[in-house]
Amino acid sequence: MKRILAFASWVIFTYISSLIYAQSVDFPQIGDRPPIPETYLQQASIESAKLQLKISPDLATTLPDDTLLAGSGGYVVTGVSGLDALNSEFKVLAYYPLFGALKTQPNGNPFRARHEAWELPLWFELKLDPSSNILQAIEAFTSSDLIMLVEPVFKKQLSSSGVDDKNPQYTPNDPSYNLHWHYHNTGQSGGTAGADIDLENAWNIEKGHSDVIVAIIDDAIQYDHPDLTGNMWTTATQNYGYNFVTSSTTLNPGNHGTHSHCGDVLEWH
């Protein structure tokens, strides 16, 4: 009987502790979103009938994070006059939740609070009639008080340098590069030559740009490493990332996953 009572007490204690923890977790602060350079907003480089937008939290109480399709009028009707005017002008055919219909998932969504903390339910991808002027649509939606952010959807295509991929023309000058068998495997660690990610061939095509931000989620990064310290991007509170294990901004660098030799880009773990 004592064992049963002890076990029941432990279960109750664990349950109450988990509830207290869930309510006391400090969600991370969202940093400023880097603006898209105007030079990127070229008609030839973006999808002509798509855009992504983040609605205001006030509008979210009216507009559910669920798929909305055009009605008989030929455009999406939300019931919000200012938004519907834009939908009509640019012939918006559909609203798709960018991160899925979070409110209407089967059996509920156990991570709803975290999604809301990161404002994921506020994001939608809009499908417009191909005849609409996408650049004018981006400008018009950006000017609306109902919308927080508007972004184009960039076109994607495979690219090639035209060089012989079997004879890469570029290798870094890092003195420890030859130890990274996963970049270029010559059998130097007793492994199979060629069993690598062909990184040198990729470098023939593209070596990176300083204005590109890359997030790699793994062990915490050593942000004061000589190869990285000049390229680190921090939030307004000088945080270099977020630790989802401890729910804090305390980062503990490990010995796995921090690739500090990939090029002139930020790597944020």
PDB file of C-alpha atoms in Angstrom:
ATOM      1  CA  MET A   1       0.000   0.000   0.000  1.00  0.00           C
ATOM      2  CA  LYS A   2       2.851   2.376   0.878  1.00  0.00           C
ATOM      3  CA  ARG A   3       4.478   1.679  -2.490  1.00  0.00           C
ATOM      4  CA  ILE A   4       1.237   2.482  -4.315  1.00  0.00           C
ATOM      5  CA  LEU A   5       0.833   5.746  -2.384  1.00  0.00           C
ATOM      6  CA  ALA A   6       4.456   6.671  -3.021  1.00  0.00           C
ATOM      7  CA  PHE A   7       4.076   5.993  -6.751  1.00  0.00           C
ATOM      8  CA  ALA A   8       0.822   7.964  -6.940  1.00  0.00           C
ATOM      9  CA  SER A   9       2.457  10.883  -5.126  1.00  0.00           C
ATOM     10  CA  TRP A  10       5.352  10.827  -7.578  1.00  0.00           C
ATOM     11  CA  VAL A  11       2.974  10.872 -10.577  1.00  0.00           C
ATOM     12  CA  ILE A  12       1.005  13.798  -9.155  1.00  0.00           C
ATOM     13  CA  PHE A  13       4.181  15.717  -8.325  1.00  0.00           C
ATOM     14  CA  THR A  14       5.591  15.157 -11.818  1.00  0.00           C
ATOM     15  CA  TYR A  15       2.356  16.278 -13.464  1.00  0.00           C
ATOM     16  CA  ILE A  16       2.083  19.463 -11.390  1.00  0.00           C
ATOM     17  CA  SER A  17       5.763  20.256 -11.967  1.00  0.00           C
ATOM     18  CA  SER A  18       5.331  19.919 -15.732  1.00  0.00           C
ATOM     19  CA  LEU A  19       2.367  22.319 -15.661  1.00  0.00           C
ATOM     20  CA  ILE A  20       4.320  24.881 -13.638  1.00  0.00           C
ATOM     21  CA  TYR A  21       7.281  24.567 -16.012  1.00  0.00           C
ATOM     22  CA  ALA A  22       5.096  24.968 -19.089  1.00  0.00           C
ATOM     23  CA  GLN A  23       3.638  28.186 -17.698  1.00  0.00           C
ATOM     24  CA  SER A  24       6.961  29.603 -16.576  1.00  0.00           C
ATOM     25  CA  VAL A  25       9.009  29.045 -19.748  1.00  0.00           C
ATOM     26  CA  ASP A  26      10.370  32.320 -21.074  1.00  0.00           C
ATOM     27  CA  PHE A  27       9.890  32.229 -24.811  1.00  0.00           C
ATOM     28  CA  PRO A  28      12.707  33.816 -26.829  1.00  0.00           C
ATOM     29  CA  GLN A  29      12.437  37.331 -28.126  1.00  0.00           C
ATOM     30  CA  ILE A  30      12.151  37.601 -31.897  1.00  0.00           C
ATOM     31  CA  GLY A  31      14.869  39.756 -33.422  1.00  0.00           C
ATOM     32  CA  ASP A  32      14.499  42.242 -36.266  1.00  0.00           C
ATOM     33  CA  ARG A  33      13.991  40.656 -39.677  1.00  0.00           C
ATOM     34  CA  PRO A  34      16.641  41.805 -42.168  1.00  0.00           C
ATOM     35  CA  PRO A  35      15.024  43.807 -45.004  1.00  0.00           C
ATOM     36  CA  ILE A  36      15.049  42.438 -48.539  1.00  0.00           C
ATOM     37  CA  PRO A  37      17.326  44.588 -50.731  1.00  0.00           C
ATOM     38  CA  GLU A  38      15.398  46.429 -53.449  1.00  0.00           C
ATOM     39  CA  THR A  39      17.775  45.045 -56.059  1.00  0.00           C
ATOM     40  CA  TYR A  40      16.344  41.577 -55.341  1.00  0.00           C
ATOM     41  CA  LEU A  41      12.814  42.714 -56.191  1.00  0.00           C
ATOM     42  CA  GLN A  42      13.059  42.191 -59.910  1.00  0.00           C
ATOM     43  CA  GLN A  43      10.125  40.801 -61.867  1.00  0.00           C
ATOM     44  CA  ALA A  44      12.370  38.172 -63.446  1.00  0.00           C
ATOM     45  CA  SER A  45      13.630  36.830 -60.120  1.00  0.00           C
ATOM     46  CA  ILE A  46      10.348  36.392 -58.233  1.00  0.00           C
ATOM     47  CA  GLU A  47       7.250  34.281 -58.702  1.00  0.00           C
ATOM     48  CA  SER A  48       4.622  36.270 -60.597  1.00  0.00           C
ATOM     49  CA  ALA A  49       1.573  34.953 -58.748  1.00  0.00           C
ATOM     50  CA  LYS A  50       2.721  34.379 -55.152  1.00  0.00           C
ATOM     51  CA  LEU A  51       3.651  36.413 -52.114  1.00  0.00           C
ATOM     52  CA  GLN A  52       4.052  35.724 -48.408  1.00  0.00           C
ATOM     53  CA  LEU A  53       2.777  37.993 -45.686  1.00  0.00           C
ATOM     54  CA  LYS A  54       2.527  38.237 -41.929  1.00  0.00           C
ATOM     55  CA  ILE A  55      -0.762  39.663 -40.670  1.00  0.00           C
ATOM     56  CA  SER A  56      -1.125  41.760 -37.521  1.00  0.00           C
ATOM     57  CA  PRO A  57      -2.026  40.003 -34.235  1.00  0.00           C
ATOM     58  CA  ASP A  58      -5.312  41.964 -34.155  1.00  0.00           C
ATOM     59  CA  LEU A  59      -6.245  40.650 -37.585  1.00  0.00           C
ATOM     60  CA  ALA A  60      -5.439  37.105 -36.450  1.00  0.00           C
ATOM     61  CA  THR A  61      -8.481  37.158 -34.168  1.00  0.00           C
ATOM     62  CA  THR A  62     -10.640  37.498 -37.299  1.00  0.00           C
ATOM     63  CA  LEU A  63      -8.598  35.638 -39.899  1.00  0.00           C
ATOM     64  CA  PRO A  64      -8.014  31.988 -38.911  1.00  0.00           C
ATOM     65  CA  ASP A  65      -4.800  30.233 -39.860  1.00  0.00           C
ATOM     66  CA  ASP A  66      -6.608  28.027 -42.342  1.00  0.00           C
ATOM     67  CA  THR A  67      -6.914  27.843 -46.119  1.00  0.00           C
ATOM     68  CA  LEU A  68      -9.169  30.512 -47.658  1.00  0.00           C
ATOM     69  CA  LEU A  69     -10.250  30.233 -51.301  1.00  0.00           C
ATOM     70  CA  ALA A  70     -11.781  32.694 -53.737  1.00  0.00           C
ATOM     71  CA  GLY A  71     -15.551  32.959 -53.795  1.00  0.00           C
ATOM     72  CA  SER A  72     -17.964  33.687 -56.610  1.00  0.00           C
ATOM     73  CA  GLY A  73     -16.529  37.194 -56.951  1.00  0.00           C
ATOM     74  CA  GLY A  74     -13.192  35.780 -58.094  1.00  0.00           C
ATOM     75  CA  TYR A  75     -11.172  36.732 -54.998  1.00  0.00           C
ATOM     76  CA  VAL A  76     -10.844  35.769 -51.338  1.00  0.00           C
ATOM     77  CA  VAL A  77     -13.366  37.420 -49.040  1.00  0.00           C
ATOM     78  CA  THR A  78     -12.264  37.624 -45.405  1.00  0.00           C
ATOM     79  CA  GLY A  79     -14.887  40.009 -44.051  1.00  0.00           C
ATOM     80  CA  VAL A  80     -12.190  42.611 -43.303  1.00  0.00           C
ATOM     81  CA  SER A  81     -12.904  45.529 -45.647  1.00  0.00           C
ATOM     82  CA  GLY A  82      -9.347  46.832 -45.940  1.00  0.00           C
ATOM     83  CA  LEU A  83      -7.953  43.394 -46.699  1.00  0.00           C
ATOM     84  CA  ASP A  84     -10.761  42.454 -49.068  1.00  0.00           C
ATOM     85  CA  ALA A  85     -10.165  45.635 -51.053  1.00  0.00           C
ATOM     86  CA  LEU A  86      -6.596  44.472 -51.682  1.00  0.00           C
ATOM     87  CA  ASN A  87      -7.779  40.952 -52.434  1.00  0.00           C
ATOM     88  CA  SER A  88     -10.175  42.330 -55.025  1.00  0.00           C
ATOM     89  CA  GLU A  89      -7.666  44.741 -56.594  1.00  0.00           C
ATOM     90  CA  PHE A  90      -4.972  42.095 -57.051  1.00  0.00           C
ATOM     91  CA  LYS A  91      -7.281  39.103 -57.606  1.00  0.00           C
ATOM     92  CA  VAL A  92      -6.072  37.058 -54.666  1.00  0.00           C
ATOM     93  CA  LEU A  93      -7.283  33.506 -55.312  1.00  0.00           C
ATOM     94  CA  ALA A  94      -6.202  31.807 -52.087  1.00  0.00           C
ATOM     95  CA  TYR A  95      -4.640  32.220 -48.636  1.00  0.00           C
ATOM     96  CA  TYR A  96      -2.569  29.255 -47.460  1.00  0.00           C
ATOM     97  CA  PRO A  97      -1.147  29.070 -43.904  1.00  0.00           C
ATOM     98  CA  LEU A  98       2.602  29.117 -44.479  1.00  0.00           C
ATOM     99  CA  PHE A  99       3.238  26.702 -41.608  1.00  0.00           C
ATOM    100  CA  GLY A 100       0.109  24.610 -41.984  1.00  0.00           C
ATOM    101  CA  ALA A 101      -3.346  25.005 -40.481  1.00  0.00           C
ATOM    102  CA  LEU A 102      -2.182  25.103 -36.874  1.00  0.00           C
ATOM    103  CA  LYS A 103      -5.606  25.660 -35.318  1.00  0.00           C
ATOM    104  CA  THR A 104      -7.367  22.824 -37.079  1.00  0.00           C
ATOM    105  CA  GLN A 105      -4.892  19.969 -36.846  1.00  0.00           C
ATOM    106  CA  PRO A 106      -6.451  16.602 -35.958  1.00  0.00           C
ATOM    107  CA  ASN A 107      -6.455  15.904 -32.216  1.00  0.00           C
ATOM    108  CA  GLY A 108      -5.364  19.455 -31.486  1.00  0.00           C
ATOM    109  CA  ASN A 109      -1.869  20.868 -31.553  1.00  0.00           C
ATOM    110  CA  PRO A 110       0.260  20.268 -28.425  1.00  0.00           C
ATOM    111  CA  PHE A 111       2.799  22.856 -29.607  1.00  0.00           C
ATOM    112  CA  ARG A 112       0.286  25.623 -30.238  1.00  0.00           C
ATOM    113  CA  ALA A 113       1.719  27.885 -27.509  1.00  0.00           C
ATOM    114  CA  ARG A 114       5.215  27.666 -28.981  1.00  0.00           C
ATOM    115  CA  HIS A 115       3.946  28.329 -32.492  1.00  0.00           C
ATOM    116  CA  GLU A 116       2.121  31.396 -31.259  1.00  0.00           C
ATOM    117  CA  ALA A 117       5.211  32.586 -29.355  1.00  0.00           C
ATOM    118  CA  TRP A 118       7.099  32.592 -32.662  1.00  0.00           C
ATOM    119  CA  GLU A 119       4.042  34.121 -34.415  1.00  0.00           C
ATOM    120  CA  LEU A 120       3.920  31.301 -36.969  1.00  0.00           C
ATOM    121  CA  PRO A 121       0.099  31.381 -37.287  1.00  0.00           C
ATOM    122  CA  LEU A 122       0.363  34.942 -38.609  1.00  0.00           C
ATOM    123  CA  TRP A 123       2.108  33.867 -41.825  1.00  0.00           C
ATOM    124  CA  PHE A 124       0.252  33.155 -45.061  1.00  0.00           C
ATOM    125  CA  GLU A 125       1.216  32.491 -48.652  1.00  0.00           C
ATOM    126  CA  LEU A 126      -1.109  34.167 -51.143  1.00  0.00           C
ATOM    127  CA  LYS A 127      -1.866  32.924 -54.635  1.00  0.00           C
ATOM    128  CA  LEU A 128      -2.680  35.717 -57.062  1.00  0.00           C
ATOM    129  CA  ASP A 129      -4.079  35.696 -60.558  1.00  0.00           C
ATOM    130  CA  PRO A 130      -1.107  35.619 -62.996  1.00  0.00           C
ATOM    131  CA  SER A 131      -2.352  38.823 -64.578  1.00  0.00           C
ATOM    132  CA  SER A 132      -1.811  40.784 -61.343  1.00  0.00           C
ATOM    133  CA  ASN A 133       1.246  43.005 -60.983  1.00  0.00           C
ATOM    134  CA  ILE A 134       3.168  41.282 -58.193  1.00  0.00           C
ATOM    135  CA  LEU A 135       5.470  44.245 -57.477  1.00  0.00           C
ATOM    136  CA  GLN A 136       2.495  46.570 -57.068  1.00  0.00           C
ATOM    137  CA  ALA A 137       0.782  43.961 -54.886  1.00  0.00           C
ATOM    138  CA  ILE A 138       3.813  43.747 -52.587  1.00  0.00           C
ATOM    139  CA  GLU A 139       3.893  47.531 -52.257  1.00  0.00           C
ATOM    140  CA  ALA A 140       0.137  47.779 -51.606  1.00  0.00           C
ATOM    141  CA  PHE A 141       0.038  45.023 -48.971  1.00  0.00           C
ATOM    142  CA  THR A 142       3.141  46.513 -47.306  1.00  0.00           C
ATOM    143  CA  SER A 143       1.342  49.851 -46.957  1.00  0.00           C
ATOM    144  CA  SER A 144      -1.627  48.286 -45.148  1.00  0.00           C
ATOM    145  CA  ASP A 145      -1.870  48.670 -41.367  1.00  0.00           C
ATOM    146  CA  LEU A 146      -3.276  45.148 -41.266  1.00  0.00           C
ATOM    147  CA  ILE A 147      -0.023  43.628 -42.524  1.00  0.00           C
ATOM    148  CA  MET A 148       3.263  43.467 -40.630  1.00  0.00           C
ATOM    149  CA  LEU A 149       5.559  42.027 -43.309  1.00  0.00           C
ATOM    150  CA  VAL A 150       5.315  41.207 -47.006  1.00  0.00           C
ATOM    151  CA  GLU A 151       7.860  39.175 -48.957  1.00  0.00           C
ATOM    152  CA  PRO A 152       8.074  37.872 -52.515  1.00  0.00           C
ATOM    153  CA  VAL A 153       8.562  34.200 -53.328  1.00  0.00           C
ATOM    154  CA  PHE A 154      11.849  33.925 -55.192  1.00  0.00           C
ATOM    155  CA  LYS A 155      12.230  31.630 -58.156  1.00  0.00           C
ATOM    156  CA  LYS A 156      14.486  28.621 -57.725  1.00  0.00           C
ATOM    157  CA  GLN A 157      16.512  26.808 -60.301  1.00  0.00           C
ATOM    158  CA  LEU A 158      19.442  24.431 -60.506  1.00  0.00           C
ATOM    159  CA  SER A 159      22.641  26.158 -61.540  1.00  0.00           C
ATOM    160  CA  SER A 160      25.952  24.882 -62.875  1.00  0.00           C
ATOM    161  CA  SER A 161      29.320  26.516 -63.297  1.00  0.00           C
ATOM    162  CA  GLY A 162      30.059  24.693 -66.530  1.00  0.00           C
ATOM    163  CA  VAL A 163      33.411  23.470 -65.128  1.00  0.00           C
ATOM    164  CA  ASP A 164      34.538  19.881 -64.876  1.00  0.00           C
ATOM    165  CA  ASP A 165      33.072  18.700 -61.574  1.00  0.00           C
ATOM    166  CA  LYS A 166      35.683  15.939 -61.330  1.00  0.00           C
ATOM    167  CA  ASN A 167      38.474  18.513 -61.201  1.00  0.00           C
ATOM    168  CA  PRO A 168      37.476  21.189 -58.662  1.00  0.00           C
ATOM    169  CA  GLN A 169      39.202  24.533 -59.030  1.00  0.00           C
ATOM    170  CA  TYR A 170      38.860  25.782 -55.473  1.00  0.00           C
ATOM    171  CA  THR A 171      40.021  24.574 -52.051  1.00  0.00           C
ATOM    172  CA  PRO A 172      40.312  26.630 -48.840  1.00  0.00           C
ATOM    173  CA  ASN A 173      43.620  27.492 -47.207  1.00  0.00           C
ATOM    174  CA  ASP A 174      42.550  26.277 -43.760  1.00  0.00           C
ATOM    175  CA  PRO A 175      45.441  24.226 -42.301  1.00  0.00           C
ATOM    176  CA  SER A 176      43.001  21.625 -40.944  1.00  0.00           C
ATOM    177  CA  TYR A 177      40.994  21.267 -44.144  1.00  0.00           C
ATOM    178  CA  ASN A 178      42.499  17.882 -45.012  1.00  0.00           C
ATOM    179  CA  LEU A 179      41.066  16.469 -41.758  1.00  0.00           C
ATOM    180  CA  HIS A 180      37.491  17.129 -42.872  1.00  0.00           C
ATOM    181  CA  TRP A 181      36.906  13.876 -44.770  1.00  0.00           C
ATOM    182  CA  HIS A 182      33.210  14.671 -45.167  1.00  0.00           C
ATOM    183  CA  TYR A 183      34.092  17.642 -47.415  1.00  0.00           C
ATOM    184  CA  HIS A 184      36.581  15.824 -49.642  1.00  0.00           C
ATOM    185  CA  ASN A 185      37.260  12.195 -48.849  1.00  0.00           C
ATOM    186  CA  THR A 186      40.555  10.842 -50.154  1.00  0.00           C
ATOM    187  CA  GLY A 187      40.543   7.983 -47.685  1.00  0.00           C
ATOM    188  CA  GLN A 188      42.592  10.064 -45.251  1.00  0.00           C
ATOM    189  CA  SER A 189      40.768   8.665 -42.204  1.00  0.00           C
ATOM    190  CA  GLY A 190      40.669   5.082 -43.361  1.00  0.00           C
ATOM    191  CA  GLY A 191      37.321   5.620 -45.046  1.00  0.00           C
ATOM    192  CA  THR A 192      36.130   5.268 -48.618  1.00  0.00           C
ATOM    193  CA  ALA A 193      37.546   7.784 -51.063  1.00  0.00           C
ATOM    194  CA  GLY A 194      34.775   9.810 -52.657  1.00  0.00           C
ATOM    195  CA  ALA A 195      32.284   9.209 -49.820  1.00  0.00           C
ATOM    196  CA  ASP A 196      31.735  12.899 -49.116  1.00  0.00           C
ATOM    197  CA  ILE A 197      29.359  15.769 -49.880  1.00  0.00           C
ATOM    198  CA  ASP A 198      31.320  17.008 -52.953  1.00  0.00           C
ATOM    199  CA  LEU A 199      31.798  20.366 -51.320  1.00  0.00           C
ATOM    200  CA  GLU A 200      34.694  21.349 -53.569  1.00  0.00           C
ATOM    201  CA  ASN A 201      32.501  20.847 -56.619  1.00  0.00           C
ATOM    202  CA  ALA A 202      29.863  23.064 -55.013  1.00  0.00           C
ATOM    203  CA  TRP A 203      32.507  25.729 -54.359  1.00  0.00           C
ATOM    204  CA  ASN A 204      33.200  25.830 -58.093  1.00  0.00           C
ATOM    205  CA  ILE A 205      29.649  27.135 -58.465  1.00  0.00           C
ATOM    206  CA  GLU A 206      29.205  29.328 -55.396  1.00  0.00           C
ATOM    207  CA  LYS A 207      31.391  30.337 -52.446  1.00  0.00           C
ATOM    208  CA  GLY A 208      28.846  32.344 -50.470  1.00  0.00           C
ATOM    209  CA  HIS A 209      28.020  35.981 -49.804  1.00  0.00           C
ATOM    210  CA  SER A 210      28.468  38.010 -46.637  1.00  0.00           C
ATOM    211  CA  ASP A 211      24.825  39.163 -46.760  1.00  0.00           C
ATOM    212  CA  VAL A 212      23.491  35.588 -46.568  1.00  0.00           C
ATOM    213  CA  ILE A 213      22.413  34.375 -43.128  1.00  0.00           C
ATOM    214  CA  VAL A 214      22.507  30.628 -42.548  1.00  0.00           C
ATOM    215  CA  ALA A 215      21.043  28.863 -39.507  1.00  0.00           C
ATOM    216  CA  ILE A 216      22.346  25.378 -38.746  1.00  0.00           C
ATOM    217  CA  ILE A 217      20.649  23.744 -35.777  1.00  0.00           C
ATOM    218  CA  ASP A 218      22.974  21.424 -33.857  1.00  0.00           C
ATOM    219  CA  ASP A 219      25.492  21.865 -31.053  1.00  0.00           C
ATOM    220  CA  ALA A 220      25.969  25.467 -29.941  1.00  0.00           C
ATOM    221  CA  ILE A 221      28.439  27.436 -31.988  1.00  0.00           C
ATOM    222  CA  GLN A 222      31.717  28.804 -30.638  1.00  0.00           C
ATOM    223  CA  TYR A 223      30.796  32.366 -31.515  1.00  0.00           C
ATOM    224  CA  ASP A 224      34.210  33.776 -30.567  1.00  0.00           C
ATOM    225  CA  HIS A 225      36.044  31.420 -32.954  1.00  0.00           C
ATOM    226  CA  PRO A 226      38.469  33.395 -35.172  1.00  0.00           C
ATOM    227  CA  ASP A 227      36.755  32.097 -38.320  1.00  0.00           C
ATOM    228  CA  LEU A 228      33.327  33.258 -37.186  1.00  0.00           C
ATOM    229  CA  THR A 229      33.535  36.167 -34.766  1.00  0.00           C
ATOM    230  CA  GLY A 230      33.570  38.783 -37.532  1.00  0.00           C
ATOM    231  CA  ASN A 231      30.439  37.367 -39.141  1.00  0.00           C
ATOM    232  CA  MET A 232      28.218  36.724 -36.147  1.00  0.00           C
ATOM    233  CA  TRP A 233      24.763  38.311 -36.179  1.00  0.00           C
ATOM    234  CA  THR A 234      23.145  38.925 -32.806  1.00  0.00           C
ATOM    235  CA  THR A 235      19.739  40.012 -31.581  1.00  0.00           C
ATOM    236  CA  ALA A 236      19.121  43.384 -29.966  1.00  0.00           C
ATOM    237  CA  THR A 237      19.955  41.810 -26.593  1.00  0.00           C
ATOM    238  CA  GLN A 238      23.312  40.507 -27.889  1.00  0.00           C
ATOM    239  CA  ASN A 239      22.206  36.881 -27.976  1.00  0.00           C
ATOM    240  CA  TYR A 240      23.811  34.586 -30.538  1.00  0.00           C
ATOM    241  CA  GLY A 241      20.996  32.069 -30.665  1.00  0.00           C
ATOM    242  CA  TYR A 242      18.632  30.043 -28.531  1.00  0.00           C
ATOM    243  CA  ASN A 243      19.122  26.834 -26.561  1.00  0.00           C
ATOM    244  CA  PHE A 244      15.958  24.771 -27.008  1.00  0.00           C
ATOM    245  CA  VAL A 245      17.186  22.137 -24.563  1.00  0.00           C
ATOM    246  CA  THR A 246      17.481  24.489 -21.596  1.00  0.00           C
ATOM    247  CA  SER A 247      14.982  27.084 -22.903  1.00  0.00           C
ATOM    248  CA  SER A 248      17.512  29.877 -22.545  1.00  0.00           C
ATOM    249  CA  THR A 249      20.025  31.884 -24.553  1.00  0.00           C
ATOM    250  CA  THR A 250      22.964  30.184 -22.819  1.00  0.00           C
ATOM    251  CA  LEU A 251      24.967  28.403 -25.526  1.00  0.00           C
ATOM    252  CA  ASN A 252      27.346  25.554 -24.757  1.00  0.00           C
ATOM    253  CA  PRO A 253      29.630  24.798 -27.730  1.00  0.00           C
ATOM    254  CA  GLY A 254      30.096  21.101 -28.442  1.00  0.00           C
ATOM    255  CA  ASN A 255      32.375  19.093 -30.684  1.00  0.00           C
ATOM    256  CA  HIS A 256      29.749  18.155 -33.257  1.00  0.00           C
ATOM    257  CA  GLY A 257      28.116  20.040 -36.071  1.00  0.00           C
ATOM    258  CA  THR A 258      29.946  23.387 -36.027  1.00  0.00           C
ATOM    259  CA  HIS A 259      31.326  23.695 -39.545  1.00  0.00           C
ATOM    260  CA  SER A 260      33.381  26.856 -39.372  1.00  0.00           C
ATOM    261  CA  HIS A 261      35.006  26.475 -42.801  1.00  0.00           C
ATOM    262  CA  CYS A 262      32.020  26.602 -45.154  1.00  0.00           C
ATOM    263  CA  GLY A 263      32.622  30.085 -46.499  1.00  0.00           C
ATOM    264  CA  ASP A 264      31.866  33.673 -45.653  1.00  0.00           C
ATOM    265  CA  VAL A 265      28.509  33.035 -43.993  1.00  0.00           C
ATOM    266  CA  LEU A 266      27.083  33.121 -40.527  1.00  0.00           C
ATOM    267  CA  GLU A 267      26.544  29.720 -38.942  1.00  0.00           C
ATOM    268  CA  TRP A 268      24.116  29.907 -36.039  1.00  0.00           C
ATOM    269  CA  HIS A 269      23.595  26.753 -33.996  1.00  0.00           C
TER     270      HIS A 269
END
